[in-house]
Short mmCIF file of C-alpha atoms in Angstrom, two decimals:
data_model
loop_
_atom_site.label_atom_id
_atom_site.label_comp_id
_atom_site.label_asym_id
_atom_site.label_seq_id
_atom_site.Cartn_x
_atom_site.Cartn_y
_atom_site.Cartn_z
CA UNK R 1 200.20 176.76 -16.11
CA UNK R 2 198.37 173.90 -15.17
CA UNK R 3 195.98 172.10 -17.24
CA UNK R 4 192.74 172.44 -15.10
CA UNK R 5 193.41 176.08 -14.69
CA UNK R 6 190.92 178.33 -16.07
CA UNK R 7 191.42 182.05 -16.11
CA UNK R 8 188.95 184.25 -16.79
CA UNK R 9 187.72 184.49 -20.51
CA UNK R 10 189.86 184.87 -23.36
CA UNK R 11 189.78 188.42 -24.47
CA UNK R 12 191.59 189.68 -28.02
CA UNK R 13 194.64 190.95 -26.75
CA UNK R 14 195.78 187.70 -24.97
CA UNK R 15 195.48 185.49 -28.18
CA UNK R 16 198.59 187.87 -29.08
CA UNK R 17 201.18 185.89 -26.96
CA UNK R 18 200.70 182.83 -28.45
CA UNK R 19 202.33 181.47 -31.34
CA UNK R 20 199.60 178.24 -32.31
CA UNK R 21 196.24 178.09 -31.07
CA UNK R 22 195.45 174.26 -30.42
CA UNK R 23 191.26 173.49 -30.65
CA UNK R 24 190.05 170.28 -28.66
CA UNK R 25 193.08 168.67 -26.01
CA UNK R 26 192.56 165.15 -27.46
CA UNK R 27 195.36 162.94 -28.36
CA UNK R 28 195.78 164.78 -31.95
CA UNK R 29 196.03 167.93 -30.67
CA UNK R 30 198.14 167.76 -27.15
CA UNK R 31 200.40 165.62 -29.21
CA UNK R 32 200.82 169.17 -31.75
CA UNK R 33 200.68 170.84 -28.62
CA UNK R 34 203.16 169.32 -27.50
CA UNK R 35 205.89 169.12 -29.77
CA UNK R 36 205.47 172.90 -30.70
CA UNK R 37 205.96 173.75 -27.24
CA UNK R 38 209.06 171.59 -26.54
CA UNK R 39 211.15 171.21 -30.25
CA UNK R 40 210.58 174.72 -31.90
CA UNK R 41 209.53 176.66 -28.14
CA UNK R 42 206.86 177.89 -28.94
CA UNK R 43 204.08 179.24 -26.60
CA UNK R 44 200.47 177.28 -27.42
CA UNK R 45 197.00 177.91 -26.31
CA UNK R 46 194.17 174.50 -26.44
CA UNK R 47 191.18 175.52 -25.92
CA UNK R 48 188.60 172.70 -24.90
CA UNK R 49 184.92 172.62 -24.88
CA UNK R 50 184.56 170.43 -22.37
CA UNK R 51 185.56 170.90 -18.58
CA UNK R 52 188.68 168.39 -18.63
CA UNK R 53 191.42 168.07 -21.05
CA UNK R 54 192.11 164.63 -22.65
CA UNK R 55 189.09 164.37 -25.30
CA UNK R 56 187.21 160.95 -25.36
CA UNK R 57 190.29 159.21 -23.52
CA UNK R 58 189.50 160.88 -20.52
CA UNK R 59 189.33 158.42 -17.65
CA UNK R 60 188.66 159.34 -14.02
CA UNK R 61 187.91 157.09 -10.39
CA UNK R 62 184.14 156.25 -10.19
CA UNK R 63 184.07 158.14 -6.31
CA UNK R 64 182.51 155.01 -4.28
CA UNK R 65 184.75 152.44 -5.63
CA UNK R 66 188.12 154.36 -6.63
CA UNK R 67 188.17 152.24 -9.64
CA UNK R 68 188.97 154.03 -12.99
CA UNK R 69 186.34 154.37 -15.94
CA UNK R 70 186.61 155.52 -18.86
CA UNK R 71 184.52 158.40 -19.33
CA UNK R 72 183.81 157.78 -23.12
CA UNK R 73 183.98 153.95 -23.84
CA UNK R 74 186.66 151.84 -23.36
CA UNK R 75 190.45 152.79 -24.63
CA UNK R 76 193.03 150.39 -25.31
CA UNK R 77 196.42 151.15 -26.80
CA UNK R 78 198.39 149.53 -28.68
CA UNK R 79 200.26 149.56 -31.89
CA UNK R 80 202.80 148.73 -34.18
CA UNK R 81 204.51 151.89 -35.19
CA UNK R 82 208.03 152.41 -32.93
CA UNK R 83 207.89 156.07 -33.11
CA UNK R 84 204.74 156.17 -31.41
CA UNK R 85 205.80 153.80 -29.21
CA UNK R 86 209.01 155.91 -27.98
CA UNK R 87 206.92 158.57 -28.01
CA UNK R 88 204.20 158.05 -26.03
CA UNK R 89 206.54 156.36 -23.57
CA UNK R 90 207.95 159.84 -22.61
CA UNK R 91 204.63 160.79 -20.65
CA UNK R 92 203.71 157.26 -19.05
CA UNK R 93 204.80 153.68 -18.05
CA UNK R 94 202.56 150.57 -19.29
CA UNK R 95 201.25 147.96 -18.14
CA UNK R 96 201.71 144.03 -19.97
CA UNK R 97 198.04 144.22 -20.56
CA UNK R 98 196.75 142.22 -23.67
CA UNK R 99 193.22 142.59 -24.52
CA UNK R 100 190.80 139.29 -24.77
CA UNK R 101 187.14 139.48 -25.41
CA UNK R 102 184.85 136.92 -25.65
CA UNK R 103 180.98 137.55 -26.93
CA UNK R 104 178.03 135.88 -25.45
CA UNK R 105 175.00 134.26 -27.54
CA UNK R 106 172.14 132.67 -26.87
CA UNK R 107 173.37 131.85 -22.73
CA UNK R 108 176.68 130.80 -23.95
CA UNK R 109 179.98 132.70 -23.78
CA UNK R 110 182.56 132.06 -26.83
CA UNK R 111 186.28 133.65 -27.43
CA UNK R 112 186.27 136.30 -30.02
CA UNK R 113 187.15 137.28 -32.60
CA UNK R 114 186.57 133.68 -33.94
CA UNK R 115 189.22 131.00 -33.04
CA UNK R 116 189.59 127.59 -33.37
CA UNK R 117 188.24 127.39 -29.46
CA UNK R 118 184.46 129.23 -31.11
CA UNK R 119 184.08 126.86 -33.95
CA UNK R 120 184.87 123.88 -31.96
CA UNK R 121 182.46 125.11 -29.14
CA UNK R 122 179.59 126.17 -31.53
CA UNK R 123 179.73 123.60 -34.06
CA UNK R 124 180.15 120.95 -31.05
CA UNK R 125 183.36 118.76 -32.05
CA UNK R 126 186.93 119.15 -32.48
CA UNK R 127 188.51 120.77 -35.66
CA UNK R 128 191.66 120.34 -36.72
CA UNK R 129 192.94 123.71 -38.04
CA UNK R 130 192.67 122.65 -41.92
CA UNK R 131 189.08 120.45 -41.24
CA UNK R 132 187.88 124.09 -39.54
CA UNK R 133 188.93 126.26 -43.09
CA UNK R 134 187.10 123.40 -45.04
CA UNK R 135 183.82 124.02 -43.42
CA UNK R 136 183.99 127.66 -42.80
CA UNK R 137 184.86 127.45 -46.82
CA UNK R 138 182.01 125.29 -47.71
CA UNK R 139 179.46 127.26 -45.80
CA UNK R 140 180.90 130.60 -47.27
CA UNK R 141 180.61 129.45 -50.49
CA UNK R 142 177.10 130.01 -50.52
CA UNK R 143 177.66 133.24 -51.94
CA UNK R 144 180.15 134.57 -54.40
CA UNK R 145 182.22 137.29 -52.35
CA UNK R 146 182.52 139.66 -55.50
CA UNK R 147 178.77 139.36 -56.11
CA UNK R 148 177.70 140.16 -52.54
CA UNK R 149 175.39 142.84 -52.29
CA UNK R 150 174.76 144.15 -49.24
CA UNK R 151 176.73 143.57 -45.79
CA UNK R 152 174.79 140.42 -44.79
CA UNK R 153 175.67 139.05 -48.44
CA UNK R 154 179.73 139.89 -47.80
CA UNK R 155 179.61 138.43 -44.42
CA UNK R 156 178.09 134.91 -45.27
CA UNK R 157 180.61 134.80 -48.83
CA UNK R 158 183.36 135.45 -46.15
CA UNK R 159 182.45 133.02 -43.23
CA UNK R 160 179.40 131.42 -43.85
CA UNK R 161 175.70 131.63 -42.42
CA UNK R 162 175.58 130.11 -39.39
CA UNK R 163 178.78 131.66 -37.65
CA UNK R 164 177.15 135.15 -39.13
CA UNK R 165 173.77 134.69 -38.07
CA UNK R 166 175.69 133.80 -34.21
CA UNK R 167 177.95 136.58 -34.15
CA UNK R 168 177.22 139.09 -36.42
CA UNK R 169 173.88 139.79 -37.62
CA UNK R 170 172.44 140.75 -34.23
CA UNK R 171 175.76 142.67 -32.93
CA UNK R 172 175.32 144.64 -36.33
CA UNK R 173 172.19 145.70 -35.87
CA UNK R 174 172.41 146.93 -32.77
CA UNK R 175 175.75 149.03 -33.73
CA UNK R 176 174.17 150.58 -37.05
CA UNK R 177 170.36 150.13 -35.37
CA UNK R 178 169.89 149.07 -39.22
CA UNK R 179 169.07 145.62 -40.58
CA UNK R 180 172.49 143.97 -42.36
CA UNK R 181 170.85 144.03 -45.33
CA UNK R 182 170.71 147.24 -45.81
CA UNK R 183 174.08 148.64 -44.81
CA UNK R 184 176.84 148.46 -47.67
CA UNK R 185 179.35 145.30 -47.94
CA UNK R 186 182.09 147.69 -47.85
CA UNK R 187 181.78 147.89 -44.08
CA UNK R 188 183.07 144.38 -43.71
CA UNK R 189 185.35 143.63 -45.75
CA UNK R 190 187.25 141.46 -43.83
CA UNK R 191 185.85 139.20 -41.43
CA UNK R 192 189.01 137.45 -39.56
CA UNK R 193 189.04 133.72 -38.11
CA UNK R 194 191.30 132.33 -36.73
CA UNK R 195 192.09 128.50 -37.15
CA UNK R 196 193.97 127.98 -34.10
CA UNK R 197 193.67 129.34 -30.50
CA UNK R 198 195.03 132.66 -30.22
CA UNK R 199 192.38 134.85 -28.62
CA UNK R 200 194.48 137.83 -28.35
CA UNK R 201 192.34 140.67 -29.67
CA UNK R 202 194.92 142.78 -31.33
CA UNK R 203 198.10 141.79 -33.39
CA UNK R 204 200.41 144.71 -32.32
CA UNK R 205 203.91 144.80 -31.47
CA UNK R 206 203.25 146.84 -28.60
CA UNK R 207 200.10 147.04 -26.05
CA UNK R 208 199.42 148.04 -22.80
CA UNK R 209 197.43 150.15 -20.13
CA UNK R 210 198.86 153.16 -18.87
CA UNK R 211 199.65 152.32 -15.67
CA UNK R 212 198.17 155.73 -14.14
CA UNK R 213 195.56 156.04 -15.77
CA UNK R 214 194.90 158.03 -19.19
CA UNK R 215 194.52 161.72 -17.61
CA UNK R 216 197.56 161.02 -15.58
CA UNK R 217 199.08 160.81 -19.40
CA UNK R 218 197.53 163.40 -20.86
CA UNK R 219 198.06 166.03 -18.52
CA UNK R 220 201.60 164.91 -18.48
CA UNK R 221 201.34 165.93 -22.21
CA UNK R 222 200.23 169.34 -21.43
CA UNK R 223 202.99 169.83 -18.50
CA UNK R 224 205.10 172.48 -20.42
CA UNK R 225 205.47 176.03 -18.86
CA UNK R 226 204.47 177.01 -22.95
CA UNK R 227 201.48 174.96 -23.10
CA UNK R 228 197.92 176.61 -21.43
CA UNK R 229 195.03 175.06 -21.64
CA UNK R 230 191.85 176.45 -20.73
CA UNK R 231 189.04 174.35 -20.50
CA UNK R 232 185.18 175.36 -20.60
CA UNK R 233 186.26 177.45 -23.72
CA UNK R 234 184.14 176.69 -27.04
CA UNK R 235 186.23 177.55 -30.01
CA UNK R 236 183.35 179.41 -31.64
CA UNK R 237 182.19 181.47 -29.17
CA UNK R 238 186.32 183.08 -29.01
CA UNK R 239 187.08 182.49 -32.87
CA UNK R 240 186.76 186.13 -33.75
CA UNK R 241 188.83 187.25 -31.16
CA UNK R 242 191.65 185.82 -32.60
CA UNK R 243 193.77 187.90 -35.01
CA UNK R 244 193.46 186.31 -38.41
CA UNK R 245 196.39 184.90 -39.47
CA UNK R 246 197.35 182.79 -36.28
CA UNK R 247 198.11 179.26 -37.02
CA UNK R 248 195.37 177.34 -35.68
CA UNK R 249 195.10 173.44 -35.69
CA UNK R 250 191.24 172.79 -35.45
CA UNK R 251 190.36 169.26 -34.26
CA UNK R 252 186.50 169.36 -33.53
CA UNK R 253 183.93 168.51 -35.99
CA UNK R 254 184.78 169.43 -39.54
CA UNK R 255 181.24 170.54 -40.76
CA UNK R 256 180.60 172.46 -37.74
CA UNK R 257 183.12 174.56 -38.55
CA UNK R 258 182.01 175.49 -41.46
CA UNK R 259 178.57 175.91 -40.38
CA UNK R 260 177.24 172.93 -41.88
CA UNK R 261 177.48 174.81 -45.49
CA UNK R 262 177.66 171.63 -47.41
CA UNK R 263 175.43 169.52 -44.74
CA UNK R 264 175.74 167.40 -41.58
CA UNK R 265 178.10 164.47 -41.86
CA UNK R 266 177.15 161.42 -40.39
CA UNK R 267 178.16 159.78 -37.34
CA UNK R 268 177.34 157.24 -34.59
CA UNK R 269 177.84 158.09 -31.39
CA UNK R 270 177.48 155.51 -28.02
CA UNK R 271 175.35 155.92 -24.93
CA UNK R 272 176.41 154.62 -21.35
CA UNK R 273 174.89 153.08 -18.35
CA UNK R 274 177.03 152.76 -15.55
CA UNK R 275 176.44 150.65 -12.27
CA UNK R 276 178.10 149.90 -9.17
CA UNK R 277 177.59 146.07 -8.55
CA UNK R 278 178.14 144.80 -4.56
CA UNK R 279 180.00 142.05 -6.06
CA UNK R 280 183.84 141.49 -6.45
CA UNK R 281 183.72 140.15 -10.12
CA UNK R 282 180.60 140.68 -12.01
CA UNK R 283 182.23 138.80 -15.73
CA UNK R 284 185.49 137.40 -14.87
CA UNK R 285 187.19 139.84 -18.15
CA UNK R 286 187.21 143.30 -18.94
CA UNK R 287 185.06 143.08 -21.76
CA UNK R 288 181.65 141.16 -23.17
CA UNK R 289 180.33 141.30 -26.25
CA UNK R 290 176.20 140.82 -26.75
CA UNK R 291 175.75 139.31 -30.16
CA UNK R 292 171.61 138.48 -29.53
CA UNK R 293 170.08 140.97 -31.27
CA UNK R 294 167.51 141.06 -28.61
CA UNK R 295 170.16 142.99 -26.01
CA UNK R 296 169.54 146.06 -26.39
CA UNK R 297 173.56 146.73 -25.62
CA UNK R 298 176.38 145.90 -27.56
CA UNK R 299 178.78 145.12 -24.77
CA UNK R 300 179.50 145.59 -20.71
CA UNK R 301 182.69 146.48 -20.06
CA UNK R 302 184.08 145.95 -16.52
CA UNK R 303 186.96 147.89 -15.79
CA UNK R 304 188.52 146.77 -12.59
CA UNK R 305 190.02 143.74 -14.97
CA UNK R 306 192.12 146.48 -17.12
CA UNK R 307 193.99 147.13 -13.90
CA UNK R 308 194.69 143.54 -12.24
CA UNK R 309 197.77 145.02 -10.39
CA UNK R 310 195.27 147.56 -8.60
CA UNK R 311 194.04 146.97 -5.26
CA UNK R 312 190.58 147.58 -5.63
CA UNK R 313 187.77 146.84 -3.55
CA UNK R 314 186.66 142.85 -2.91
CA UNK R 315 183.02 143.49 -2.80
CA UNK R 316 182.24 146.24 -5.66
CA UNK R 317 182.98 146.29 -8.84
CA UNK R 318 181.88 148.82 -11.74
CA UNK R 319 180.04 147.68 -14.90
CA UNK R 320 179.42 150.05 -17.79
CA UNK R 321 176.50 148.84 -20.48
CA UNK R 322 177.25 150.25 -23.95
CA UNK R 323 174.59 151.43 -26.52
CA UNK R 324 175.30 152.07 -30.02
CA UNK R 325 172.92 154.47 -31.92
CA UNK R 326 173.11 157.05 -35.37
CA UNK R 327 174.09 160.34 -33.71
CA UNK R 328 171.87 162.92 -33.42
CA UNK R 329 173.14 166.99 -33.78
CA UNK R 330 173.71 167.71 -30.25
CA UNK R 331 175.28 164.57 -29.26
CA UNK R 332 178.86 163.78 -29.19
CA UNK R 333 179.85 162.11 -31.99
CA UNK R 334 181.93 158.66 -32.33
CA UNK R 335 181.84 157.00 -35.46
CA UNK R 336 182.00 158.38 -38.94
CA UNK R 337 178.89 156.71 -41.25
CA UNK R 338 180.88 157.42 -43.74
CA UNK R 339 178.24 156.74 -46.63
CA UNK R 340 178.22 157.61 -50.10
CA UNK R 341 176.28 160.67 -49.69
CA UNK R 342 178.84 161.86 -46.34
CA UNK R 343 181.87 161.20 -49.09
CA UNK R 344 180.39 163.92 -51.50
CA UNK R 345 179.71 166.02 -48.36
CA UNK R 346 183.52 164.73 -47.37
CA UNK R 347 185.36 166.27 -50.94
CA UNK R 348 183.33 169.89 -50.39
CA UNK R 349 184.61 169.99 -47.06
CA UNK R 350 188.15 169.60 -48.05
CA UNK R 351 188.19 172.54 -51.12
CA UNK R 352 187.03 174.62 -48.09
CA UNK R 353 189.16 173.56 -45.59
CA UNK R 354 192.38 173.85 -48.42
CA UNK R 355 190.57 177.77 -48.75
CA UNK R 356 190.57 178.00 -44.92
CA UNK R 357 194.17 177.24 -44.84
CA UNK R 358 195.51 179.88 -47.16
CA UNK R 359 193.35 182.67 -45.87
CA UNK R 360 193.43 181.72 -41.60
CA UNK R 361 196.22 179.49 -41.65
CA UNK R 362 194.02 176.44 -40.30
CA UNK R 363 194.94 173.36 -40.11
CA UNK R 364 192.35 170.51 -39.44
CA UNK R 365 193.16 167.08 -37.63
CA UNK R 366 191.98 164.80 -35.47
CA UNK R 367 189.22 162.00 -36.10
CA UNK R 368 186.32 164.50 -36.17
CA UNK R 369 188.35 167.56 -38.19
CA UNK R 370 189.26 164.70 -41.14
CA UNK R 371 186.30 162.34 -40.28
CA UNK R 372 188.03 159.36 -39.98
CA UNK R 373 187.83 156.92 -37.84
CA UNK R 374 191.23 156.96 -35.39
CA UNK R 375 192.37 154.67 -32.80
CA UNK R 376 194.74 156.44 -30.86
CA UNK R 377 197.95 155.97 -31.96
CA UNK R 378 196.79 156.53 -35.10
CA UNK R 379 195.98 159.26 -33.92
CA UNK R 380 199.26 160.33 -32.57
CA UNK R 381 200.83 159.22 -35.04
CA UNK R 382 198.96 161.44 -37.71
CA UNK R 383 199.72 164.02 -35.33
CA UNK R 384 203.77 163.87 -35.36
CA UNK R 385 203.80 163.74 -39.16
CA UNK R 386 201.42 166.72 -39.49
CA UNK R 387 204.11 168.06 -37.14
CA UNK R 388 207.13 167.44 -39.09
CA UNK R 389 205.77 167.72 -42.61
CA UNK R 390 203.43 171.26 -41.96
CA UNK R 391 203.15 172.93 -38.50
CA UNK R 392 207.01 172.61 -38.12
CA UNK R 393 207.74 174.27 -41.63
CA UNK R 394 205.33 177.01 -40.81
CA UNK R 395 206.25 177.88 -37.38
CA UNK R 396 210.13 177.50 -37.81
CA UNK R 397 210.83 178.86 -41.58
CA UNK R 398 207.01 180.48 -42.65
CA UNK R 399 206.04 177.25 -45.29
CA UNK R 400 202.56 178.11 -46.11
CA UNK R 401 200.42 175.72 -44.63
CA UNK R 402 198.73 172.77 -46.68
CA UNK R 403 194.93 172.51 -46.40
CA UNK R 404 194.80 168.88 -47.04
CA UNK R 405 193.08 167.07 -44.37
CA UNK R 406 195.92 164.67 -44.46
CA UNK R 407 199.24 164.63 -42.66
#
């Protein structure tokens, strides 16, 4: 059946046909989808919330330019890890894009992360690799890196004041909408430069855009006569239906599903403001980072430039501002806080969700059902071992399945 169908509403007796109930189509759970459907044959149901399948990697053509945005913030893949690689490669082509950003302060745009090319620009002379670690070290040295305090402290004991009060005291802010000083030094606790002039963003073996676009690869996912999906379908409002005992992998919002019985956990989440500029280029790259503190947004992303081979329109182009705020409880959230206080609430969650398992046979994944954060492969790839080391046992051979909100 095809992914944007949606038949009428679930009633009890059709949960019955299905062997695993998937919640949320993100990359977690089509990938479970997935391989239940096509290496053990079994027949799935995902149920999604919202009214497309594909979770925050969503991407669809802004209508007057035919370029494609992504929905939820910008998505780039890439990774290291072979088996995702091969895997993913099954459901689309890629292209050679590698991502570059570059940050603009005070009028002045500078490669990021920090290069050779940024301290030479900023600091106004030429470096030789080892005369650019000598003053980064000197100014770092300011502070003691084990005695550091707060994030501002671990910043400046890793690369110094002035580079931090450039590019990362006023980007900071705005992401945590909190002054440096008072977020924890465990957020940074590596801040990497460069000393040469590689301004490749990530280090990966592999990267690239899917060449169709993201829901073009995730409905390719979900193309498997035993996979349904039925969108506009919250999980709550069918959960009783379902007769207890059906494996379900759960990859919405852990704390919601437990009612919020041992509190909220804390997230940021991102606001967007997109525009349709009568120009051809509005940036010249994909994406720009604001580091002045007095931008209100953290970036602009431009997404004609993830598509070069496209042939988009000369005179319009599509710019997308991005806003970084703590999440409030009906918005969608993005980030996990992750603070002492959302670790406590963290451990409660899992000797519930290790109950949950043993009495509905639940399984929880995902970035918001283990509140981590996940890029998407690892996302996938948390996915195919959860496959292999728990969903497969169970399905296949009856294992019990294993609580633990890790694969």
């Amino acid at each position: 059946m095809s992914a944007h169908t949606n038949p009428p509403k679930i009633t009890e007796g059709e949960f019955a046909g299905f062997d695993l109930i998937v919640v949320g189509s993100g990359f977690f759970g089509l990938t479970v989808a997935e391989r239940a459907a096509s290496q053990l044959d079994k027949r799935v149901l995902v149920l999604e919330r919202r009214s497309h399948l594909g979770g925050n990697a969503y991407s669809e053509p802004e209508p007057e330019t035919g370029i494609e945005v992504h929905r939820y913030g910008a998505h780039l893949f890439h990774t290291s890890n072979k088996r995702v690689w091969d895997y993913v490669n099954q459901f689309t082509d890629f292209s050679d894009y590698q991502h570059r950003v570059f940050t603009m302060y005070q009028g002045q745009v500078y490669t990021f992360p920090m290069n050779l090319a940024l301290i030479n620009q900023f600091f106004g002379r030429s470096h030789t690799p080892d005369e650019a670690r000598a003053l980064v070290a000197e100014q770092a040295s300011e502070i003691d890196t084990k005695n550091a305090q707060n994030l501002e402290e671990k910043a400046i004991s890793l690369i110094g004041r002035p580079l931090y009060e450039a590019f990362v005291r006023g980007y900071t802010a705005k992401q945590w909408q909190t002054d440096p000083k008072e977020l924890s030094p465990s957020i940074i606790t590596r801040l990497p430069v460069r000393y040469n002039f590689n301004n490749r963003y990530f280090n990966d073996t592999y990267e690239g855009l899917p060449v169709d676009g993201y829901t073009a690869w995730l409905n390719r996912m979900a193309d498997h006569p035993n996979i349904e999906v039925r969108c506009d379908v919250d999980y709550f409002d069918v959960r009783d239906a379902i007769p207890v005992g059906t494996p379900t992998v759960y990859t919405g919002p852990l704390d919601r599903y437990f009612d919020y019985s041992a509190g909220r956990l804390g997230w940021r989440t991102l606001d967007f403001e997109q525009e349709v500029v009568p120009t051809g280029d509005f940036q010249g790259t994909s994406v720009m980072n604001y580091a002045d503190e007095d931008v209100p947004f953290t970036r602009i992303h431009e997404f004609r430039h993830f598509h070069p081979e496209r042939d988009y329109p000369k005179d319009k182009t599509v710019v997308v501002r991005e806003y970084s705020r703590f999440a409030k409880d009906d918005d969608e959230p993005y980030y996990p806080i992750n603070t002492a206080e959302d670790r406590e609430m963290l451990e409660r969650y899992r000797e519930l969700a290790k109950v949950e398992a043993r009495e509905r046979n639940v399984l929880f994944g995902g970035r918001l059902g283990t509140y981590k954060y996940l890029d998407m492969h690892m996302a996938i790839g948390s996915a195919l071992s959860t496959f292999d080391n728990k969903i497969a046992p169970h399905l296949a051979d009856g294992a019990p399945l294993d609580g633990s909100l890790d694969a």
